[in-house]
Amino acid sequence: MSTKLLIGLDGHSSGERALAYGEEMACQVGGCELLVVYVIEWSPYSFQTAEENALRHKRREEEIATAMERIVTPAVTRLTEAGLSASGMVRHGNVADTLNAIAVEEGATQIVVARSTEGGFTKRIFGSATANLVMEASVPVTVVT
Amino acid sequence: MKTYQKLGLPLAALASTVTPAMAQEALSLDDRVNAAFATFTGPFVSLIFAPFPGTNFPWIVMWLVIAATIFTFYFAFVQLRFFSHAIALVKGDYSDPNDAGEVSHFQALATALSGTVGLGNIAGVAVAVGIGGPGATFWMILAGLLGMASKFTECTLGVKYRNEYEDGTVSGGPMYYMSKGFKELGLPGGKVLAVLFSIFCILGALGGGNMFQANQAHAQISGIVGDYPGWITGVIFAAVVFAVIVGGIKSIATVTEKVVPFMGILYVGAALVILAVNYNLIGWAFGQIFAGAFTGLGVAGGFVGALIQGFKRAAFSNEAGVGSAAIAHSAVRTNEPITEGFVSLLEPLIDTVVICTMTALVITISQQLIIDQETGNYVLNEAGTAIATIGDTSGVALTSAAFGSAISWFPYVLAIAVVLFAFSTMISWSYYGLKAWTYLFGEGQTSELVFKVIFCIFIVIGAAASLGPVIDFSDAAIFAMAVVNITALYFLMRLVRVELKSYSARLASGEIRKFVH
């Protein structure tokens, strides 16, 4: 059974560091499968106008396509070009909950993420996505600085 | 307080720039708008509110209540049997995690509520209690509970027969289930009903969803900053709504959609505080509600007057059977249309049974309604049409006075809440009206722009006209929607029962089960 690593990207340069670390780990371990995930922050309890609701499905598809094209696909391409086995996915939801759920669902042995980029008020009130993931994760988490 | 000053000072400054001569002219402009409006809409209003021969009971009120009762029995008290399931659906227990990012049940419910919770709960209840006495509250609650079944029926059909376009957008509502549902059953007339509904929906959007909101927002603001011509409020509101629906400045609507729920919570919280402080009067207030419901306690029209007012304002507030919610709920992402029906039945409960009752209790407990101490009956005003109140207030001003008697600064919060509620309801109804408009005239930028401009013009008219004609027209237009919608629901309700039976069986067998989140 091969080792599966889940790399969580956030669309920032810090995500690049997580990707580089995951790539390095995979090379060292060998026979490693990499799963690159980008989570679009989304709450089913947010408030929207009727018009936004009517357009939501279309917007969701656009958001997934854009994230796939700009963030996930380039990362997967880079990994496969390095001779690694890699795939990618984009999901909506709470970043920490979703990364953990995917890790469990896909049987990942470890999650690699970068230190959070959030700051200020949001971080003080809700905590960072990375901190929440570390606290809630069902599998080991490596946080890249 | 500071927030209010930010809101109030520019308006006061604007009002102070109007010279006496201009004000005279402006007032007469309001009067002219009012007279022309009342004349133009009079026949329509008379037809909708025509009483049963030999009585003063409007047939339309009976129409709504009978429909809600029939749906309640036809679906075997679905509002009770599936209440806890509705809560589980809103919580997301049955939502597929792979659908994250789509419109959730909670969001569809919240959006529909932002169109219904608003002035109907604040001003409409005050109108009902002011005319029909506290007894109107009893009938309002009953209408709310029965209305849950109407909402369930129309919202299930709204999702089932919505249009899903290739680009992923959706359009739904009664006009779609009328045309598609009737066709499926091989019944004639679906298209005719759809066209009629769309016409009335446009009028409803311009009336209750627009003019009533602008009118009462102006009443609230002028009650605090002093009297000034209504058209000024109208122009300001119209400009902001125009910026959102035509200019595409979504940030205004987004901010409103986020602030409004908190204003709603604040409103209910304040009502609860007032009730808690006056806990010794709660029993008395419920006594007034029950006694008034069956005797009227001296209100105009006796207990029938209380009943009519209660039913009318409940229907106006929660819109059950009107069809508007079917438009709002149809955007939800689900493979089971009936799940949105279950969720939607929470709407009249929150809107009418909880929030409207809070308002009615606060008005009753604050004793703004004048009671003859000798008879225990309510004293009527000089015209004999409504209960005399301290300060001769009515509508939103009565609610404001009731809250203000317990929490002196609350009228300022209420003023902001009224403006925000009015605004969010306008945005919601501009969408409902637009969907009806595009159903009639087709999608397209020019067609949509025409409706949006008309919508903004009616905001100015609504703010300038006096409450009487505006409230009559608003009620008439919204109830006219219900005439057509409920007619269609009678023909289509068997389709909903098929869905209900199928879903119930699969739920019981465990085929439909909760997702582990």
Short mmCIF file of N, CA, C and O in Angstrom, two decimals, chain A residues 42-58 60-61 63-64 91-93 105, chain B residues 90-91 98 100-104 106-107 110-111 167-170 250 253-254 257-258 261 331 333 431:
data_model
loop_
_atom_site.label_atom_id
_atom_site.label_comp_id
_atom_site.label_asym_id
_atom_site.label_seq_id
_atom_site.Cartn_x
_atom_site.Cartn_y
_atom_site.Cartn_z
N TRP A 42 -16.20 28.53 2.32
CA TRP A 42 -17.63 28.64 2.03
C TRP A 42 -18.43 28.16 3.23
O TRP A 42 -18.11 27.13 3.84
N SER A 43 -19.45 28.90 3.57
CA SER A 43 -20.32 28.45 4.66
C SER A 43 -21.75 28.30 4.16
O SER A 43 -22.27 29.20 3.50
N PRO A 44 -22.38 27.16 4.45
CA PRO A 44 -23.78 27.01 4.05
C PRO A 44 -24.71 27.90 4.86
O PRO A 44 -25.91 27.96 4.60
N TYR A 45 -24.15 28.57 5.86
CA TYR A 45 -24.97 29.43 6.73
C TYR A 45 -24.76 30.92 6.45
O TYR A 45 -25.11 31.75 7.27
N SER A 46 -24.15 31.26 5.31
CA SER A 46 -23.98 32.67 4.99
C SER A 46 -25.29 33.20 4.38
O SER A 46 -26.16 32.42 4.00
N PHE A 47 -25.40 34.51 4.29
CA PHE A 47 -26.63 35.11 3.76
C PHE A 47 -26.40 35.64 2.36
O PHE A 47 -25.40 36.29 2.10
N GLN A 48 -27.36 35.36 1.49
CA GLN A 48 -27.23 35.78 0.09
C GLN A 48 -28.55 36.37 -0.40
O GLN A 48 -29.60 36.08 0.14
N THR A 49 -28.45 37.16 -1.45
CA THR A 49 -29.67 37.69 -2.05
C THR A 49 -30.27 36.62 -2.96
O THR A 49 -29.59 35.65 -3.32
N ALA A 50 -31.54 36.82 -3.34
CA ALA A 50 -32.22 35.86 -4.22
C ALA A 50 -31.48 35.72 -5.55
O ALA A 50 -31.36 34.63 -6.10
N GLU A 51 -30.98 36.86 -6.03
CA GLU A 51 -30.27 36.84 -7.31
C GLU A 51 -28.97 36.04 -7.20
O GLU A 51 -28.63 35.26 -8.09
N GLU A 52 -28.27 36.23 -6.08
CA GLU A 52 -27.03 35.47 -5.87
C GLU A 52 -27.32 33.97 -5.81
O GLU A 52 -26.56 33.16 -6.33
N ASN A 53 -28.44 33.63 -5.17
CA ASN A 53 -28.84 32.21 -5.10
C ASN A 53 -29.09 31.64 -6.49
O ASN A 53 -28.67 30.53 -6.81
N ALA A 54 -29.79 32.42 -7.31
CA ALA A 54 -30.12 31.95 -8.66
C ALA A 54 -28.86 31.71 -9.49
O ALA A 54 -28.83 30.84 -10.36
N LEU A 55 -27.83 32.51 -9.21
CA LEU A 55 -26.59 32.40 -9.99
C LEU A 55 -25.57 31.48 -9.33
O LEU A 55 -24.49 31.25 -9.86
N ARG A 56 -25.89 30.97 -8.14
CA ARG A 56 -24.90 30.27 -7.32
C ARG A 56 -24.27 29.07 -8.01
O ARG A 56 -23.05 28.88 -7.97
N HIS A 57 -25.08 28.22 -8.63
CA HIS A 57 -24.53 27.02 -9.26
C HIS A 57 -23.50 27.39 -10.33
O HIS A 57 -22.41 26.81 -10.42
N LYS A 58 -23.88 28.40 -11.11
CA LYS A 58 -22.98 28.87 -12.17
C LYS A 58 -21.68 29.40 -11.56
O LYS A 58 -20.58 29.08 -12.03
N ARG A 60 -20.38 28.67 -8.69
CA ARG A 60 -19.62 27.57 -8.08
C ARG A 60 -18.77 26.88 -9.14
O ARG A 60 -17.58 26.61 -8.91
N GLU A 61 -19.40 26.62 -10.27
CA GLU A 61 -18.66 25.95 -11.34
C GLU A 61 -17.49 26.81 -11.80
O GLU A 61 -16.38 26.32 -12.06
N GLU A 63 -15.94 29.12 -10.01
CA GLU A 63 -14.92 29.17 -8.95
C GLU A 63 -14.06 27.91 -8.98
O GLU A 63 -12.82 27.99 -8.85
N ILE A 64 -14.68 26.77 -9.17
CA ILE A 64 -13.93 25.51 -9.21
C ILE A 64 -12.99 25.48 -10.42
O ILE A 64 -11.81 25.14 -10.30
N ARG A 91 -12.53 21.90 -3.54
CA ARG A 91 -13.78 21.73 -2.80
C ARG A 91 -14.18 23.06 -2.16
O ARG A 91 -13.33 23.92 -1.94
N HIS A 92 -15.45 23.18 -1.85
CA HIS A 92 -15.93 24.32 -1.07
C HIS A 92 -16.15 23.87 0.37
O HIS A 92 -16.49 22.71 0.61
N GLY A 93 -16.01 24.78 1.30
CA GLY A 93 -16.32 24.45 2.69
C GLY A 93 -15.40 25.16 3.66
O GLY A 93 -14.61 26.03 3.27
N GLU A 105 -11.39 10.51 3.96
CA GLU A 105 -12.09 9.89 2.81
C GLU A 105 -11.10 9.22 1.85
O GLU A 105 -11.36 8.12 1.35
N VAL B 90 -32.38 22.04 7.57
CA VAL B 90 -31.77 23.38 7.63
C VAL B 90 -30.37 23.28 8.25
O VAL B 90 -29.44 23.98 7.83
N LYS B 91 -30.22 22.40 9.22
CA LYS B 91 -28.90 22.22 9.86
C LYS B 91 -27.90 21.60 8.89
O LYS B 91 -26.70 21.63 9.11
N ASN B 98 -20.50 16.72 -1.00
CA ASN B 98 -19.99 17.00 -2.35
C ASN B 98 -20.72 18.17 -3.01
O ASN B 98 -20.29 18.67 -4.03
N ALA B 100 -21.20 20.98 -1.44
CA ALA B 100 -20.79 22.21 -0.75
C ALA B 100 -20.49 23.29 -1.78
O ALA B 100 -19.88 23.01 -2.81
N GLY B 101 -20.93 24.49 -1.48
CA GLY B 101 -20.74 25.59 -2.43
C GLY B 101 -21.99 25.90 -3.20
O GLY B 101 -22.11 26.95 -3.82
N GLU B 102 -22.94 24.96 -3.18
CA GLU B 102 -24.25 25.22 -3.82
C GLU B 102 -25.13 25.93 -2.80
O GLU B 102 -24.78 26.05 -1.63
N VAL B 103 -26.31 26.38 -3.23
CA VAL B 103 -27.23 27.05 -2.31
C VAL B 103 -27.76 26.01 -1.31
O VAL B 103 -28.31 24.98 -1.71
N SER B 104 -27.55 26.28 -0.03
CA SER B 104 -27.99 25.32 0.99
C SER B 104 -29.45 25.61 1.37
O SER B 104 -30.00 26.66 1.05
N PHE B 106 -30.44 26.24 4.30
CA PHE B 106 -30.43 27.39 5.20
C PHE B 106 -30.44 28.68 4.41
O PHE B 106 -31.17 29.63 4.72
N GLN B 107 -29.61 28.74 3.37
CA GLN B 107 -29.51 29.97 2.59
C GLN B 107 -30.81 30.30 1.87
O GLN B 107 -31.22 31.46 1.82
N ALA B 110 -33.11 31.59 4.52
CA ALA B 110 -32.72 32.92 4.98
C ALA B 110 -33.06 33.98 3.93
O ALA B 110 -33.54 35.07 4.27
N THR B 111 -32.84 33.65 2.65
CA THR B 111 -33.15 34.60 1.60
C THR B 111 -34.65 34.86 1.53
O THR B 111 -35.09 36.01 1.41
N ASP B 167 -26.45 27.50 -18.65
CA ASP B 167 -25.33 28.18 -17.99
C ASP B 167 -25.33 27.96 -16.48
O ASP B 167 -24.49 28.52 -15.77
N GLY B 168 -26.28 27.17 -15.97
CA GLY B 168 -26.29 26.83 -14.55
C GLY B 168 -27.20 27.71 -13.71
O GLY B 168 -27.39 27.46 -12.52
N THR B 169 -27.75 28.78 -14.30
CA THR B 169 -28.66 29.63 -13.52
C THR B 169 -30.05 28.99 -13.46
O THR B 169 -30.37 28.11 -14.28
N VAL B 170 -30.84 29.42 -12.47
CA VAL B 170 -32.18 28.86 -12.33
C VAL B 170 -33.22 29.97 -12.27
O VAL B 170 -32.94 31.07 -11.83
N LYS B 250 -23.16 45.43 -5.81
CA LYS B 250 -23.59 44.31 -4.96
C LYS B 250 -23.20 44.51 -3.50
O LYS B 250 -23.81 43.94 -2.61
N ALA B 253 -26.04 45.54 -1.24
CA ALA B 253 -26.97 44.44 -0.95
C ALA B 253 -26.32 43.41 -0.05
O ALA B 253 -26.95 42.89 0.88
N THR B 254 -25.04 43.15 -0.30
CA THR B 254 -24.33 42.14 0.51
C THR B 254 -24.27 42.57 1.97
O THR B 254 -24.52 41.78 2.87
N GLU B 257 -27.73 42.27 3.48
CA GLU B 257 -28.11 40.88 3.73
C GLU B 257 -27.41 40.33 4.98
O GLU B 257 -27.91 39.42 5.62
N LYS B 258 -26.25 40.89 5.29
CA LYS B 258 -25.54 40.42 6.48
C LYS B 258 -26.03 41.12 7.74
O LYS B 258 -26.05 40.54 8.82
N PRO B 261 -30.19 40.11 9.28
CA PRO B 261 -30.46 39.04 10.25
C PRO B 261 -30.12 39.46 11.67
O PRO B 261 -30.83 39.11 12.60
N ALA B 331 -34.11 28.24 -5.80
CA ALA B 331 -32.69 28.21 -6.17
C ALA B 331 -31.90 27.15 -5.42
O ALA B 331 -30.74 26.93 -5.72
N ARG B 333 -30.14 23.77 -4.08
CA ARG B 333 -29.60 22.62 -4.81
C ARG B 333 -30.06 21.35 -4.11
O ARG B 333 -29.62 21.05 -3.00
N TYR B 431 -36.44 41.29 -7.27
CA TYR B 431 -36.09 40.05 -7.96
C TYR B 431 -37.35 39.26 -8.32
O TYR B 431 -37.48 38.76 -9.44
#
